[in-house]
Each structure stands twice: as structure tokens, then as C-alpha cells.
XYZ file of C-alpha atoms in Angstrom:
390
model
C 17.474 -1.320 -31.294
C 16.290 -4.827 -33.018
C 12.972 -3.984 -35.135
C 10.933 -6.760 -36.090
C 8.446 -5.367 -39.026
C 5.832 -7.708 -39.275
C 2.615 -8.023 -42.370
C -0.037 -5.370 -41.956
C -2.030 -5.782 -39.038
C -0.003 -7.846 -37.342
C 2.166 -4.673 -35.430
C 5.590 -4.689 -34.751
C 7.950 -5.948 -32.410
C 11.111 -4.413 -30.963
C 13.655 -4.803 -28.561
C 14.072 -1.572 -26.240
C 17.166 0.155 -24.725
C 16.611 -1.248 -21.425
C 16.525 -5.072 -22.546
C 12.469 -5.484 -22.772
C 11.004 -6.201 -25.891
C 7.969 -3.639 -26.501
C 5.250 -4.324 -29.206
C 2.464 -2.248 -30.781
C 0.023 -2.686 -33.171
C -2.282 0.241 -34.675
C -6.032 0.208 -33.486
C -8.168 3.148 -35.598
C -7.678 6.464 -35.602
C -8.289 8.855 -32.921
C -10.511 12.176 -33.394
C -7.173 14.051 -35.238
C -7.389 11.482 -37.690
C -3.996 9.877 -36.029
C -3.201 6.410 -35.664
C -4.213 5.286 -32.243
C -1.442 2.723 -30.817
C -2.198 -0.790 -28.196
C 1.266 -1.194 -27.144
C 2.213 -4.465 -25.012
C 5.692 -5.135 -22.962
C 7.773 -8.454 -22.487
C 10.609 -9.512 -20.780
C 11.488 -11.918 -23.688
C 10.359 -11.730 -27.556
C 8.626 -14.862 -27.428
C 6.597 -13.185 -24.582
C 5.500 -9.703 -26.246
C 4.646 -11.565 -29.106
C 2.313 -13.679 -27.199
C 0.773 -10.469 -25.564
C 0.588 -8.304 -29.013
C -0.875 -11.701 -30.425
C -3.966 -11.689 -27.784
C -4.266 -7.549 -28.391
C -4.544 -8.002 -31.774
C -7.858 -10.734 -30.998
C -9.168 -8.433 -29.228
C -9.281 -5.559 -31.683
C -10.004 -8.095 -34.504
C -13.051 -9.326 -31.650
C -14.639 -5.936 -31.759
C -14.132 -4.881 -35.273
C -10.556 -3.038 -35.399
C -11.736 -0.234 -32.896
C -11.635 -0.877 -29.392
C -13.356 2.004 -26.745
C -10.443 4.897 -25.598
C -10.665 3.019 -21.984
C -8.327 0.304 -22.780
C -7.808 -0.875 -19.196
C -9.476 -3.335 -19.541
C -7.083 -5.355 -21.490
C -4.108 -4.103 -19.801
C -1.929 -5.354 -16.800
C -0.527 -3.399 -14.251
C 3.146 -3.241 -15.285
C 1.500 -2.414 -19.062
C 0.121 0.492 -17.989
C 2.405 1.622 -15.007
C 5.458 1.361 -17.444
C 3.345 3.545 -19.844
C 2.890 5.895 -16.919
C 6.126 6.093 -15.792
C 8.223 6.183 -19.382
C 5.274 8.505 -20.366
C 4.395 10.851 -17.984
C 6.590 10.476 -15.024
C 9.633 10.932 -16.796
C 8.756 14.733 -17.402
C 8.285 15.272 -13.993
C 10.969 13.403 -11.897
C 14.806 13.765 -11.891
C 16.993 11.147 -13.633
C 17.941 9.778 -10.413
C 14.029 9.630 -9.048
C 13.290 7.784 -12.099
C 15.704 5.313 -11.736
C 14.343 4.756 -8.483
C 10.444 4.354 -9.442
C 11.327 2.153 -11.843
C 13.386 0.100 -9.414
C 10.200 0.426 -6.750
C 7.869 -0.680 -9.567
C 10.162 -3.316 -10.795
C 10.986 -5.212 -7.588
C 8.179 -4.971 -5.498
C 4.965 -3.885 -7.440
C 5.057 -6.243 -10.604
C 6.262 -9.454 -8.863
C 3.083 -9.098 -6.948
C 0.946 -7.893 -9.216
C 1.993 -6.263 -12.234
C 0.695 -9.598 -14.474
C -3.337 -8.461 -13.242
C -5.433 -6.840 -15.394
C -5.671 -2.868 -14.060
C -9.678 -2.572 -14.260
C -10.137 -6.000 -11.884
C -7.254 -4.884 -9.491
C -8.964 -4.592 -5.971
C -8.371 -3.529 -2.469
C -7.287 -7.601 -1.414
C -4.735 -7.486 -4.412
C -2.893 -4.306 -3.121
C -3.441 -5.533 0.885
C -1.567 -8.999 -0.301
C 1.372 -7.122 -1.689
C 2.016 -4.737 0.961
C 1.494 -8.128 3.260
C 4.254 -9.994 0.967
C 6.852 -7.110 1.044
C 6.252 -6.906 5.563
C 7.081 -10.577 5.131
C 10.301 -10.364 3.275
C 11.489 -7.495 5.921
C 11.498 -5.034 3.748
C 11.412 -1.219 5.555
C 8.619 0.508 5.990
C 10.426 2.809 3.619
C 10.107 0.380 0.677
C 7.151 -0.558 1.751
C 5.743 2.665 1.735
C 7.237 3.461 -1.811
C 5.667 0.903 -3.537
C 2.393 1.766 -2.271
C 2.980 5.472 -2.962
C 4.011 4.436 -6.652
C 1.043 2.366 -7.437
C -1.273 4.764 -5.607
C -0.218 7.242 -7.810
C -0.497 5.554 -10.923
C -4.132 4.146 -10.018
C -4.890 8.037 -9.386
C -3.870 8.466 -12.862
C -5.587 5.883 -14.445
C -8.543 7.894 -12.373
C -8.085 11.283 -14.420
C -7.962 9.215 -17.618
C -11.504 7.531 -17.238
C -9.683 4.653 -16.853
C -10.499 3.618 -13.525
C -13.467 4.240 -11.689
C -11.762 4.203 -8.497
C -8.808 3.663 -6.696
C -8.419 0.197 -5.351
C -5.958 1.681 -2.727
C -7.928 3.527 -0.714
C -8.509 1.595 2.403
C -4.968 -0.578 2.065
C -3.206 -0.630 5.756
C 0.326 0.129 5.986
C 2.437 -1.400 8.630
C 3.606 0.737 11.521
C 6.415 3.310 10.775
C 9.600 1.395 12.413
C 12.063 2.337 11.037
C 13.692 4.752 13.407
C 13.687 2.754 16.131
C 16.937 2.346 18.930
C 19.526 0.477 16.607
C 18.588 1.372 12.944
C 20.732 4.700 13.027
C 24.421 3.189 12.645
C 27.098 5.756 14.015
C 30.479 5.437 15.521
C 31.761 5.623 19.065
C 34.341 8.077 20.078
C 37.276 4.521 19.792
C 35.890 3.961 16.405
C 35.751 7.351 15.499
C 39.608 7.472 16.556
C 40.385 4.539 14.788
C 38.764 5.659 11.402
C 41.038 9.553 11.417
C 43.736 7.383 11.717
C 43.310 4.765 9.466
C 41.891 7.019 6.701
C 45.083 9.262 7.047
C 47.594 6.758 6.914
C 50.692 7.622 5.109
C 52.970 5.018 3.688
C 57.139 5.582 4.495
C 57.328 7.656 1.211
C 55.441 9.736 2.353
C 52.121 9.035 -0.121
C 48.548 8.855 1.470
C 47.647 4.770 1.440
C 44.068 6.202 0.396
C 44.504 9.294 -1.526
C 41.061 11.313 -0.727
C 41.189 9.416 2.796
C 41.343 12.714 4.205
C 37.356 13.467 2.772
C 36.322 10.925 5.734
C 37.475 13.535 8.388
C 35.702 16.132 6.020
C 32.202 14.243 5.648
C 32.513 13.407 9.991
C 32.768 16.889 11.040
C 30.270 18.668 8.665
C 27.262 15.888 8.232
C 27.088 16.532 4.234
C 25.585 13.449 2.511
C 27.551 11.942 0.215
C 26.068 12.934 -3.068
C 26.565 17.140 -1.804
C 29.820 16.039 -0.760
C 31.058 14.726 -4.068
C 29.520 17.890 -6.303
C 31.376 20.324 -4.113
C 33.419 22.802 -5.923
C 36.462 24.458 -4.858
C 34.542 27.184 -5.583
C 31.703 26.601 -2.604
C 34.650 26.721 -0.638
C 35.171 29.640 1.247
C 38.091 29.266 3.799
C 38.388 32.725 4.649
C 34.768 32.600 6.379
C 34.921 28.872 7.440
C 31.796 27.930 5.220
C 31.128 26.102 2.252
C 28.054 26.335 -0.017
C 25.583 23.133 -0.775
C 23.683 23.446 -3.892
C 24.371 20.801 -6.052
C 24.135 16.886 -5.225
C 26.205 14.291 -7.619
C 23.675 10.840 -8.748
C 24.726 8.085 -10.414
C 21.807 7.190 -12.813
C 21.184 5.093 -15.766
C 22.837 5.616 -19.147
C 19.731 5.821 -21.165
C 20.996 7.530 -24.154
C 22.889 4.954 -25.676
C 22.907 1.047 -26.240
C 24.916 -0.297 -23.178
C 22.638 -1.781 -20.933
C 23.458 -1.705 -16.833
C 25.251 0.965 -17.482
C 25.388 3.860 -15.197
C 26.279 7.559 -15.841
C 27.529 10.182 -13.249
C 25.292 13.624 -12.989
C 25.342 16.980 -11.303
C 21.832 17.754 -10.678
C 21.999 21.951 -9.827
C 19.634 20.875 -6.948
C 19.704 18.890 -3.488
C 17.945 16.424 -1.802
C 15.191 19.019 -0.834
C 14.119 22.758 -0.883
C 16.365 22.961 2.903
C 19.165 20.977 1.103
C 20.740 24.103 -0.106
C 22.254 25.701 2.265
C 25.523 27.750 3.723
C 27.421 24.478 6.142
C 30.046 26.347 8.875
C 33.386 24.591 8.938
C 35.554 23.551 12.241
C 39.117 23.447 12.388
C 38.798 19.922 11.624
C 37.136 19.784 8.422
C 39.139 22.694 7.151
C 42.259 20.783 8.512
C 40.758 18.034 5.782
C 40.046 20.329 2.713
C 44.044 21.588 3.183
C 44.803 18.366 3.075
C 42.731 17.502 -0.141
C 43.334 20.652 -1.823
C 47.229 19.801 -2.207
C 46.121 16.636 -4.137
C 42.956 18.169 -6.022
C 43.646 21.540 -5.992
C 44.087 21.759 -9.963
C 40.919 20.165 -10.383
C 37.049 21.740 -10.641
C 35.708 19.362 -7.549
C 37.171 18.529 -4.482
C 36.807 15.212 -4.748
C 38.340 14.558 -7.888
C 39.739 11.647 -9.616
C 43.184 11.352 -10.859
C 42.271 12.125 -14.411
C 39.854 15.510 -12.861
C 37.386 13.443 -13.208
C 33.875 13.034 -10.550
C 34.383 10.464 -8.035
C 31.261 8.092 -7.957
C 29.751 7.629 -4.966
C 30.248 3.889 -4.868
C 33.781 4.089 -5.484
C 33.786 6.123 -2.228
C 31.800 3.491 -0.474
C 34.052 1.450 -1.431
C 37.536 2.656 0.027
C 35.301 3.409 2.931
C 34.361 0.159 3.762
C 37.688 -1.411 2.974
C 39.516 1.600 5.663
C 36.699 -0.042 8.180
C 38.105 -3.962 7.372
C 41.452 -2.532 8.107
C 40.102 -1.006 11.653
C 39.172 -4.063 12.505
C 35.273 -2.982 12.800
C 33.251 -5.966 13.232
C 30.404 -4.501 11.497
C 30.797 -2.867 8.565
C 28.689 0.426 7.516
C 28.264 2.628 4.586
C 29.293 5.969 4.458
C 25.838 7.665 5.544
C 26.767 6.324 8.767
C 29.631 9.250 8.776
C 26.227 11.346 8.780
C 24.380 9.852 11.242
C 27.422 9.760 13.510
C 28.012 14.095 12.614
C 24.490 14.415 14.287
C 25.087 12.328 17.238
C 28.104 14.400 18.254
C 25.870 17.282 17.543
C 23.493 15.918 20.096
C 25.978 14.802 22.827
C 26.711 18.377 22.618
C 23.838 19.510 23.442
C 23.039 21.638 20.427
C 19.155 21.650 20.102
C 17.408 19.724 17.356
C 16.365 23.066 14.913
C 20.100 24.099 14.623
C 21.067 20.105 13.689
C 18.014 20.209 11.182
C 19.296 23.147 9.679
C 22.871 21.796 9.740
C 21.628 18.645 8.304
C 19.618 20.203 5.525
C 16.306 18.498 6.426
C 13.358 19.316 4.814
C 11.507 20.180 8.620
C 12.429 19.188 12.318
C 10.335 16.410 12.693
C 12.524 14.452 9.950
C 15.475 15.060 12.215
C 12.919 14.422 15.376
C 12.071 11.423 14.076
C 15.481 9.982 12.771
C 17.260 10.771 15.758
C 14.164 10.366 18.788
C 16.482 7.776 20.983
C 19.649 10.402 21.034
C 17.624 13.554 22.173
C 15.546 11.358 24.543
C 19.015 10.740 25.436
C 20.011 14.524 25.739
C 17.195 15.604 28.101
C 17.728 12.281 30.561
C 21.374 13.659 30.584
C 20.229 17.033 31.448
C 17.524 16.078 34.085
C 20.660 14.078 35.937
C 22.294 17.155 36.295
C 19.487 18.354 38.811
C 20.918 15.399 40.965
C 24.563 16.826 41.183
């Protein structure tokens, strides 16, 4: 961390973990007699100097003290950064926070993070949600970044200082994102071609991908990637065919130490959502798999274990995934939540009803899995109304 001390009354300056320079000059003293701090953000030094420099007018302007409601000489990304690094981050997980700030960071401040927060208006918010529908972003981004500054604003409520919400009244564009299409899964050829690609063997006898075998594993029992990775042999249990989600493996930002873009691995002793942890059956097929990766992991704490007994990061997964799918031949290349998504549709051909493939799944309620997978159960009941015609 690069301080920058500067003469009394002039603040300081100081170049933050995560590359931004953050500066802050004292303004009073609050009610417990403690120094009351206007703090300013910049992507350069040059920059936060410039913004401490006009703070520092303005407290000069109205005799040292400015009023507690400072929003009025604050941008958005000021005081959304001082939300999030403030407040937020006692509240979310490391891998939620990583995400907000990405939301915040990519679509909220290009837009309009450089306003001031007390004139930001219902027009401003309306023209960013119209930018981000114009760049094809989801509706799921979209929706984030409105949830994000919606919930910041709402903040800046509590705190006196807003005197109300400039998104109330913003239009959203129409949920699409589950329409036919936009859930990628295999066909039954594909789904042939990836078993045997993934379990290749070269002529000494060595797997060409060594946890290859995980691919038939993560097919035949729908686990996202994340559960799949913080499995331990433990939540294995191959006498009763079942194997125990309750952890989910994140890769998150290394914020505890001076190496910037770089990422950590962590076990968070939760999943996705409340339904997340649950008790998964295995087939014959996915048990067939853990046999397989037990003689190659077996010493180790996780099943999917690196050479060393180490976690295996979900990219690194994605990764041999995609390259097995080049070596298919696939034409279109997916990640590996399409292994998921593919699980369900099986499920579905099956004719197992939507509440046991929510449960399955580990939704968080049926109308996720209603929602995600409408076009294969409207396919299921045509199917089953053509069998009044035989």
C-alpha cells in the first residue's frame, strides 16, 4: 500500500489493494468528538487528487464543517463503493461480493457512477437499464444491476441521504431468458461421444484426462460444478448409493494480500441456496465414475483432487471440458453447466415430474426449475397426450 501524507488539511492519498487510489481528508468532528472523514475514489492518482482537491473547496467553502448529508457532493460509484466495501461486505459471501462489485463495476458506473447521488433521477436509471438491453446483455445482468443500485439508493434512504429512491418507477425489460434455445444440453450422439472421449485411455494404459471420468459423474447426478468440486470422500456413501451436498467450492478474489487479479480457491460450508443442501441418489453410472476416480484420488480429502491433494478450480475443469468437446468434434462448444442442464433433460424425457427434478436439482422452489426448463415439460405432456392417439 503506497501512502501519500500530504500538509495538514490537505488529506491523504493512497493507493488501495485492488489498484484504485482512495483519498480522504478530515472534515470536523462528529458528536463523539471523532474525526469525521470525506473520502473520494480514483482510478488513477492524478484523478483522486483532483476529486480530494474539489472536497477539500467545498469544506474550506462552508467553513471546515460540512452538514452529515454529504450526498450532495458525492457520485454514485463514491458512495456505492462506500456501501459495498462498508456495509455489504458484512453481509454477503466472498464470492457474492466479488460479484456486486463486478455488477457495479461494469454496468452501473459506466453509466452513471460519475453523477452526483442527490441529482440522480428516474431518466438516469431508465437510460442505463436502456444501454445494458442494447448491448444484449440478459435480463439476468440486467436485472442485477438494477437490484444493486436499488439497493444502495434504499440505503442512502435510511441514512437521510436521499429523500427518495429514483428507482421506483424504472421498467425492466421482459424476462427472456428461458426461452427455446438458451438451455444448452446434449443429445443422446453427443452424450455418447463425450463418455467416450472423456474416458479415453492411452496404450499404457493412463487416462488421456485424468479426472475425465468426473464428466460421467456430473451427467448422471445434475450437481453444479462448484458442489461437485467440494465433495468429500466423506459425502460419499456407496453402500446406500447417495452422496451428501453441503458445501460449494468459489473461486474469489485474493484480498488479503498485495497481488492484484489474483484469485483464491474457498469452501464456503454452504450451497447455492437453503434447498442446495441436500442427500443426491446415485445410479450405477455415476458410482461406475466415483470407482473410477477413487483409484486416482482416493488418498486425497476431495474427490476431485489435484495431483499435489490439492482443490481443483473450477476453471481448470472448464477447461479440460471444453478441450474433450474440440476433440468430439462438437461444433459448438459449451461450458460445463451444460452437463446440468442436459442431467435434467434426461430427467424430463423420462418422465419424472418437475418437484422430484427440483428437489434433485437443489432449487430453491419449482417454479425456478418451471421456469428454466418450460419448453422440455411442455415437451413431456405433448408426448403424453400422443399416447391417447396409439
Amino acid at each position: 500500500m503506497i501512502k501519500n501524507k500530504r500538509e495538514h488539511g490537505q488529506g491523504t492519498i493512497y493507493l488501495r489493494k485492488d489498484g484504485r487510489w482512495y483519498g480522504a481528508v478530515q472534515n470536523g468532528y462528529n458528536e463523539n468528538g471523532k474525526p469525521k472523514m470525506v473520502t473520494v475514489y480514483g482510478k488513477t492518482e492524478a484523478e483522486a487528487k483532483r476529486k480530494l482537491k474539489e472536497k477539500i473547496k467545498l469544506i474550506n467553502s462552508n467553513g471546515l464543517i460540512l452538514e452529515d448529508n454529504t450526498a450532495q457532493n458525492i457520485t454514485v460509484e463514491e458512495y456505492c463503493t462506500n456501501w459495498l466495501e462498508n456495509v455489504k461486505v458484512n453481509e454477503l459471501k466472498p464470492s457474492s461480493y466479488d460479484r456486486k462489485e463486478m455488477t457495479l463495476s461494469n454496468q452501473v458506473y459506466p453509466s452513471i457512477g460519475m453523477l452526483q447521488l442527490s441529482q440522480l433521477s428516474i431518466d438516469d436509471i431508465q437510460e442505463m437499464i436502456n444501454q445494458l438491453r442494447k448491448k444484449n446483455l440478459s435480463y439476468s445482468s440486467i436485472k442485477k444491476a438494477f437490484e444493486a443500485i436499488n439497493e444502495c439508493c434504499k440505503y442512502a434512504i435510511i441514512r437521510g441521504d436521499l429523500q427518495k429512491n429514483p428507482c421506483i418507477g424504472v421498467s425492466l425489460p421482459k424476462n427472456l431468458k428461458h426461452q427455446d434455445g438458451d438451455i444448452k444440453f446434449y443429445t443422446e450422439d453427443q452424450i455418447e461421444l463425450l463418455l467416450k472421449q472423456s474416458t479415453t485411455k492411452y496404450n499404457n494404459g493412463r487416462n488421456k484426462y485424468r479426472l475425465g471420468y468426473g464428466i460421467q459423474f456430473l451427467l448422471y447426478t445434475g450437481l453444479r460444478i462448484g458442489e461437485a468440486l467440494a465433495l468429500t470422500w466423506e459425502d460419499v456413501d456407496f453402500q446406500n448409493k447417495t452422496v451428501k451436498i453441503n458445501k460449494n467450492l468459489k473461486q474469489v478474489k485474493n484480498r488479503e494480500n498485495d497481488d492484484q487479479g489474483k484469485y483464491k480457491i474457498i469452501i464456503q460450508d454452504s450451497t447455492k441456496t437453503n434447498s442446495g443442501s441436500r442427500i443426491v441418489p446415485l445410479n450405477n453410472k455415476s458410482i461406475e465414475a466415483l470407482n473410477h476416480i477413487k483409484k486416482i484420488t482416493g488418498q486425497c480429502k476431495y474427490v476431485f483432487s489435484t495431483e499435489t491433494g490439492n482443490n481443483v478450480s473450477g476453471r481448470t475443469y472448464d477447461t479440460m471440458f471444453r478441450k474433450i468437446q474440440e476433440n468430439c468434434g462438437f461444433k459448438e462448444i459449451y461450458g460445463v453447466h451444460a452437463l446440468r442442464h442436459t442431467f435434467a433433460s434426461l430427467l424430463f424425457k423420462k418422465g419424472v415430474d418437475v418437484k422430484t427434478v427440483s428437489e434433485i436439482l437443489g432449487h430453491k422452489d419449482v417454479s425456478v426449475t418451471y421456469n428454466t426448463y418450460i419448453h422440455l415439460i411442455q415437451e413431456q405432456k405433448m408426448n403424453a397426450i400422443n399416447l391417447l392417439d396409439i
